[in-house]
Amino acid sequence: MAGKLAILKELWMFMRVRKKWWLGPIIIFLVLLGLFFVFTEGSAIAPFIYTLF
């Protein structure tokens, strides 16, 4: 768990120092998309997700 928090801290410091604020929305979107796929993997919604892509 400490390793994951270190990665997040390092990413935050990179964005803060280098002024790469545009990475924030991209990272949030990718995390939400990943969580969406994980939670709907075995559900009844799965056939409808496949039609979107």
mmCIF file of N, CA, C and O in Angstrom:
data_model
loop_
_atom_site.group_PDB
_atom_site.id
_atom_site.type_symbol
_atom_site.label_atom_id
_atom_site.label_comp_id
_atom_site.label_asym_id
_atom_site.label_seq_id
_atom_site.Cartn_x
_atom_site.Cartn_y
_atom_site.Cartn_z
ATOM 1 N N MET A 1 0.828 -1.198 0.000
ATOM 2 C CA MET A 1 0.000 0.000 0.000
ATOM 3 C C MET A 1 0.871 1.259 0.000
ATOM 4 O O MET A 1 0.520 2.237 -0.638
ATOM 5 N N ALA A 2 1.973 1.208 0.711
ATOM 6 C CA ALA A 2 2.846 2.378 0.789
ATOM 7 C C ALA A 2 3.457 2.683 -0.584
ATOM 8 O O ALA A 2 3.684 3.845 -0.916
ATOM 9 N N GLY A 3 3.716 1.643 -1.367
ATOM 10 C CA GLY A 3 4.270 1.849 -2.704
ATOM 11 C C GLY A 3 3.304 2.567 -3.618
ATOM 12 O O GLY A 3 3.692 3.409 -4.435
ATOM 13 N N LYS A 4 2.017 2.227 -3.515
ATOM 14 C CA LYS A 4 1.002 2.878 -4.347
ATOM 15 C C LYS A 4 0.854 4.347 -3.971
ATOM 16 O O LYS A 4 0.690 5.200 -4.838
ATOM 17 N N LEU A 5 0.922 4.621 -2.678
ATOM 18 C CA LEU A 5 0.817 6.007 -2.242
ATOM 19 C C LEU A 5 2.042 6.804 -2.666
ATOM 20 O O LEU A 5 1.939 7.998 -2.981
ATOM 21 N N ALA A 6 3.192 6.169 -2.698
ATOM 22 C CA ALA A 6 4.407 6.854 -3.141
ATOM 23 C C ALA A 6 4.303 7.229 -4.614
ATOM 24 O O ALA A 6 4.747 8.314 -5.019
ATOM 25 N N ILE A 7 3.712 6.352 -5.418
ATOM 26 C CA ILE A 7 3.535 6.654 -6.843
ATOM 27 C C ILE A 7 2.586 7.846 -7.015
ATOM 28 O O ILE A 7 2.847 8.742 -7.816
ATOM 29 N N LEU A 8 1.505 7.858 -6.258
ATOM 30 C CA LEU A 8 0.569 8.978 -6.349
ATOM 31 C C LEU A 8 1.218 10.278 -5.893
ATOM 32 O O LEU A 8 1.006 11.330 -6.501
ATOM 33 N N LYS A 9 2.016 10.206 -4.845
ATOM 34 C CA LYS A 9 2.703 11.405 -4.344
ATOM 35 C C LYS A 9 3.694 11.915 -5.385
ATOM 36 O O LYS A 9 3.783 13.116 -5.632
ATOM 37 N N GLU A 10 4.434 10.994 -6.003
ATOM 38 C CA GLU A 10 5.404 11.382 -7.025
ATOM 39 C C GLU A 10 4.703 11.993 -8.241
ATOM 40 O O GLU A 10 5.181 12.972 -8.811
ATOM 41 N N LEU A 11 3.583 11.422 -8.638
ATOM 42 C CA LEU A 11 2.818 11.971 -9.762
ATOM 43 C C LEU A 11 2.317 13.371 -9.437
ATOM 44 O O LEU A 11 2.390 14.274 -10.260
ATOM 45 N N TRP A 12 1.826 13.557 -8.226
ATOM 46 C CA TRP A 12 1.343 14.874 -7.796
ATOM 47 C C TRP A 12 2.476 15.902 -7.806
ATOM 48 O O TRP A 12 2.311 17.021 -8.282
ATOM 49 N N MET A 13 3.640 15.508 -7.292
ATOM 50 C CA MET A 13 4.780 16.427 -7.269
ATOM 51 C C MET A 13 5.222 16.775 -8.703
ATOM 52 O O MET A 13 5.564 17.912 -8.982
ATOM 53 N N PHE A 14 5.223 15.792 -9.598
ATOM 54 C CA PHE A 14 5.571 16.042 -10.997
ATOM 55 C C PHE A 14 4.619 17.055 -11.617
ATOM 56 O O PHE A 14 5.046 18.012 -12.273
ATOM 57 N N MET A 15 3.321 16.845 -11.405
ATOM 58 C CA MET A 15 2.331 17.750 -11.983
ATOM 59 C C MET A 15 2.463 19.152 -11.388
ATOM 60 O O MET A 15 2.295 20.148 -12.102
ATOM 61 N N ARG A 16 2.771 19.225 -10.113
ATOM 62 C CA ARG A 16 2.874 20.517 -9.445
ATOM 63 C C ARG A 16 4.121 21.288 -9.886
ATOM 64 O O ARG A 16 4.043 22.482 -10.189
ATOM 65 N N VAL A 17 5.253 20.619 -9.937
ATOM 66 C CA VAL A 17 6.511 21.283 -10.281
ATOM 67 C C VAL A 17 6.558 21.653 -11.760
ATOM 68 O O VAL A 17 6.952 22.750 -12.124
ATOM 69 N N ARG A 18 6.151 20.729 -12.617
ATOM 70 C CA ARG A 18 6.250 20.947 -14.064
ATOM 71 C C ARG A 18 5.045 21.661 -14.664
ATOM 72 O O ARG A 18 5.007 21.900 -15.863
ATOM 73 N N LYS A 19 4.051 21.967 -13.834
ATOM 74 C CA LYS A 19 2.828 22.654 -14.281
ATOM 75 C C LYS A 19 2.102 21.869 -15.367
ATOM 76 O O LYS A 19 1.657 22.408 -16.371
ATOM 77 N N LYS A 20 1.975 20.577 -15.172
ATOM 78 C CA LYS A 20 1.295 19.696 -16.129
ATOM 79 C C LYS A 20 -0.128 19.398 -15.634
ATOM 80 O O LYS A 20 -0.538 18.261 -15.478
ATOM 81 N N TRP A 21 -0.900 20.432 -15.389
ATOM 82 C CA TRP A 21 -2.237 20.260 -14.832
ATOM 83 C C TRP A 21 -3.183 19.576 -15.800
ATOM 84 O O TRP A 21 -4.200 19.019 -15.401
ATOM 85 N N TRP A 22 -2.877 19.590 -17.092
ATOM 86 C CA TRP A 22 -3.745 18.959 -18.072
ATOM 87 C C TRP A 22 -3.739 17.441 -17.923
ATOM 88 O O TRP A 22 -4.627 16.762 -18.444
ATOM 89 N N LEU A 23 -2.751 16.889 -17.219
ATOM 90 C CA LEU A 23 -2.723 15.437 -17.002
ATOM 91 C C LEU A 23 -3.789 14.983 -16.002
ATOM 92 O O LEU A 23 -4.208 13.830 -16.036
ATOM 93 N N GLY A 24 -4.205 15.867 -15.121
ATOM 94 C CA GLY A 24 -5.180 15.514 -14.086
ATOM 95 C C GLY A 24 -6.471 14.923 -14.631
ATOM 96 O O GLY A 24 -6.863 13.814 -14.255
ATOM 97 N N PRO A 25 -7.175 15.633 -15.520
ATOM 98 C CA PRO A 25 -8.424 15.086 -16.053
ATOM 99 C C PRO A 25 -8.228 13.777 -16.824
ATOM 100 O O PRO A 25 -9.081 12.898 -16.781
ATOM 101 N N ILE A 26 -7.099 13.642 -17.516
ATOM 102 C CA ILE A 26 -6.841 12.413 -18.271
ATOM 103 C C ILE A 26 -6.676 11.239 -17.318
ATOM 104 O O ILE A 26 -7.253 10.161 -17.535
ATOM 105 N N ILE A 27 -5.925 11.438 -16.254
ATOM 106 C CA ILE A 27 -5.697 10.369 -15.277
ATOM 107 C C ILE A 27 -6.997 9.997 -14.576
ATOM 108 O O ILE A 27 -7.306 8.813 -14.407
ATOM 109 N N ILE A 28 -7.771 10.995 -14.196
ATOM 110 C CA ILE A 28 -9.055 10.726 -13.532
ATOM 111 C C ILE A 28 -9.985 9.949 -14.465
ATOM 112 O O ILE A 28 -10.632 8.980 -14.045
ATOM 113 N N PHE A 29 -10.044 10.349 -15.728
ATOM 114 C CA PHE A 29 -10.895 9.645 -16.694
ATOM 115 C C PHE A 29 -10.457 8.194 -16.859
ATOM 116 O O PHE A 29 -11.297 7.284 -16.887
ATOM 117 N N LEU A 30 -9.154 7.955 -16.976
ATOM 118 C CA LEU A 30 -8.668 6.590 -17.153
ATOM 119 C C LEU A 30 -8.949 5.725 -15.924
ATOM 120 O O LEU A 30 -9.307 4.548 -16.058
ATOM 121 N N VAL A 31 -8.808 6.296 -14.743
ATOM 122 C CA VAL A 31 -9.108 5.538 -13.518
ATOM 123 C C VAL A 31 -10.593 5.205 -13.449
ATOM 124 O O VAL A 31 -10.977 4.067 -13.141
ATOM 125 N N LEU A 32 -11.443 6.174 -13.747
ATOM 126 C CA LEU A 32 -12.891 5.918 -13.727
ATOM 127 C C LEU A 32 -13.300 4.895 -14.783
ATOM 128 O O LEU A 32 -14.149 4.036 -14.525
ATOM 129 N N LEU A 33 -12.704 4.972 -15.958
ATOM 130 C CA LEU A 33 -13.004 4.005 -17.002
ATOM 131 C C LEU A 33 -12.564 2.599 -16.581
ATOM 132 O O LEU A 33 -13.290 1.624 -16.793
ATOM 133 N N GLY A 34 -11.409 2.497 -15.970
ATOM 134 C CA GLY A 34 -10.930 1.206 -15.476
ATOM 135 C C GLY A 34 -11.843 0.639 -14.404
ATOM 136 O O GLY A 34 -12.167 -0.556 -14.409
ATOM 137 N N LEU A 35 -12.264 1.488 -13.466
ATOM 138 C CA LEU A 35 -13.188 1.033 -12.423
ATOM 139 C C LEU A 35 -14.524 0.601 -13.023
ATOM 140 O O LEU A 35 -15.120 -0.378 -12.580
ATOM 141 N N PHE A 36 -14.981 1.320 -14.027
ATOM 142 C CA PHE A 36 -16.230 0.967 -14.696
ATOM 143 C C PHE A 36 -16.138 -0.429 -15.296
ATOM 144 O O PHE A 36 -17.047 -1.246 -15.149
ATOM 145 N N PHE A 37 -15.032 -0.722 -15.978
ATOM 146 C CA PHE A 37 -14.861 -2.043 -16.577
ATOM 147 C C PHE A 37 -14.740 -3.136 -15.529
ATOM 148 O O PHE A 37 -15.259 -4.238 -15.713
ATOM 149 N N VAL A 38 -14.071 -2.847 -14.441
ATOM 150 C CA VAL A 38 -13.906 -3.856 -13.389
ATOM 151 C C VAL A 38 -15.249 -4.186 -12.737
ATOM 152 O O VAL A 38 -15.578 -5.355 -12.533
ATOM 153 N N PHE A 39 -16.033 -3.169 -12.434
ATOM 154 C CA PHE A 39 -17.286 -3.410 -11.717
ATOM 155 C C PHE A 39 -18.402 -3.947 -12.603
ATOM 156 O O PHE A 39 -19.350 -4.544 -12.114
ATOM 157 N N THR A 40 -18.331 -3.743 -13.896
ATOM 158 C CA THR A 40 -19.387 -4.243 -14.783
ATOM 159 C C THR A 40 -18.948 -5.495 -15.537
ATOM 160 O O THR A 40 -19.643 -5.935 -16.456
ATOM 161 N N GLU A 41 -17.839 -6.062 -15.160
ATOM 162 C CA GLU A 41 -17.272 -7.204 -15.868
ATOM 163 C C GLU A 41 -18.229 -8.393 -15.944
ATOM 164 O O GLU A 41 -18.432 -8.969 -17.001
ATOM 165 N N GLY A 42 -18.818 -8.767 -14.862
ATOM 166 C CA GLY A 42 -19.666 -9.957 -14.853
ATOM 167 C C GLY A 42 -21.137 -9.643 -14.679
ATOM 168 O O GLY A 42 -21.899 -10.476 -14.201
ATOM 169 N N SER A 43 -21.540 -8.475 -15.069
ATOM 170 C CA SER A 43 -22.931 -8.097 -14.835
ATOM 171 C C SER A 43 -23.765 -8.220 -16.109
ATOM 172 O O SER A 43 -23.278 -8.564 -17.176
ATOM 173 N N ALA A 44 -25.026 -7.883 -15.978
ATOM 174 C CA ALA A 44 -25.940 -7.932 -17.117
ATOM 175 C C ALA A 44 -25.712 -6.753 -18.064
ATOM 176 O O ALA A 44 -26.244 -6.738 -19.172
ATOM 177 N N ILE A 45 -24.909 -5.793 -17.649
ATOM 178 C CA ILE A 45 -24.642 -4.617 -18.480
ATOM 179 C C ILE A 45 -23.578 -4.920 -19.535
ATOM 180 O O ILE A 45 -23.460 -4.212 -20.524
ATOM 181 N N ALA A 46 -22.807 -5.980 -19.348
ATOM 182 C CA ALA A 46 -21.660 -6.293 -20.206
ATOM 183 C C ALA A 46 -21.994 -6.317 -21.706
ATOM 184 O O ALA A 46 -21.244 -5.752 -22.496
ATOM 185 N N PRO A 47 -23.091 -6.932 -22.149
ATOM 186 C CA PRO A 47 -23.370 -6.927 -23.597
ATOM 187 C C PRO A 47 -23.574 -5.523 -24.169
ATOM 188 O O PRO A 47 -23.239 -5.265 -25.309
ATOM 189 N N PHE A 48 -24.081 -4.620 -23.363
ATOM 190 C CA PHE A 48 -24.298 -3.260 -23.834
ATOM 191 C C PHE A 48 -22.999 -2.466 -23.907
ATOM 192 O O PHE A 48 -22.856 -1.577 -24.743
ATOM 193 N N ILE A 49 -22.043 -2.790 -23.039
ATOM 194 C CA ILE A 49 -20.739 -2.134 -23.081
ATOM 195 C C ILE A 49 -20.020 -2.516 -24.365
ATOM 196 O O ILE A 49 -19.398 -1.678 -25.008
ATOM 197 N N TYR A 50 -20.108 -3.763 -24.763
ATOM 198 C CA TYR A 50 -19.412 -4.220 -25.955
ATOM 199 C C TYR A 50 -19.954 -3.536 -27.215
ATOM 200 O O TYR A 50 -19.222 -3.328 -28.165
ATOM 201 N N THR A 51 -21.222 -3.183 -27.208
ATOM 202 C CA THR A 51 -21.770 -2.495 -28.379
ATOM 203 C C THR A 51 -21.266 -1.064 -28.486
ATOM 204 O O THR A 51 -21.278 -0.498 -29.570
ATOM 205 N N LEU A 52 -20.820 -0.479 -27.384
ATOM 206 C CA LEU A 52 -20.303 0.883 -27.418
ATOM 207 C C LEU A 52 -18.937 0.951 -28.079
ATOM 208 O O LEU A 52 -18.570 1.953 -28.676
ATOM 209 N N PHE A 53 -18.174 -0.119 -27.964
ATOM 210 C CA PHE A 53 -16.821 -0.114 -28.497
ATOM 211 C C PHE A 53 -16.754 -1.036 -29.674
ATOM 212 O O PHE A 53 -15.887 -1.277 -30.320
#
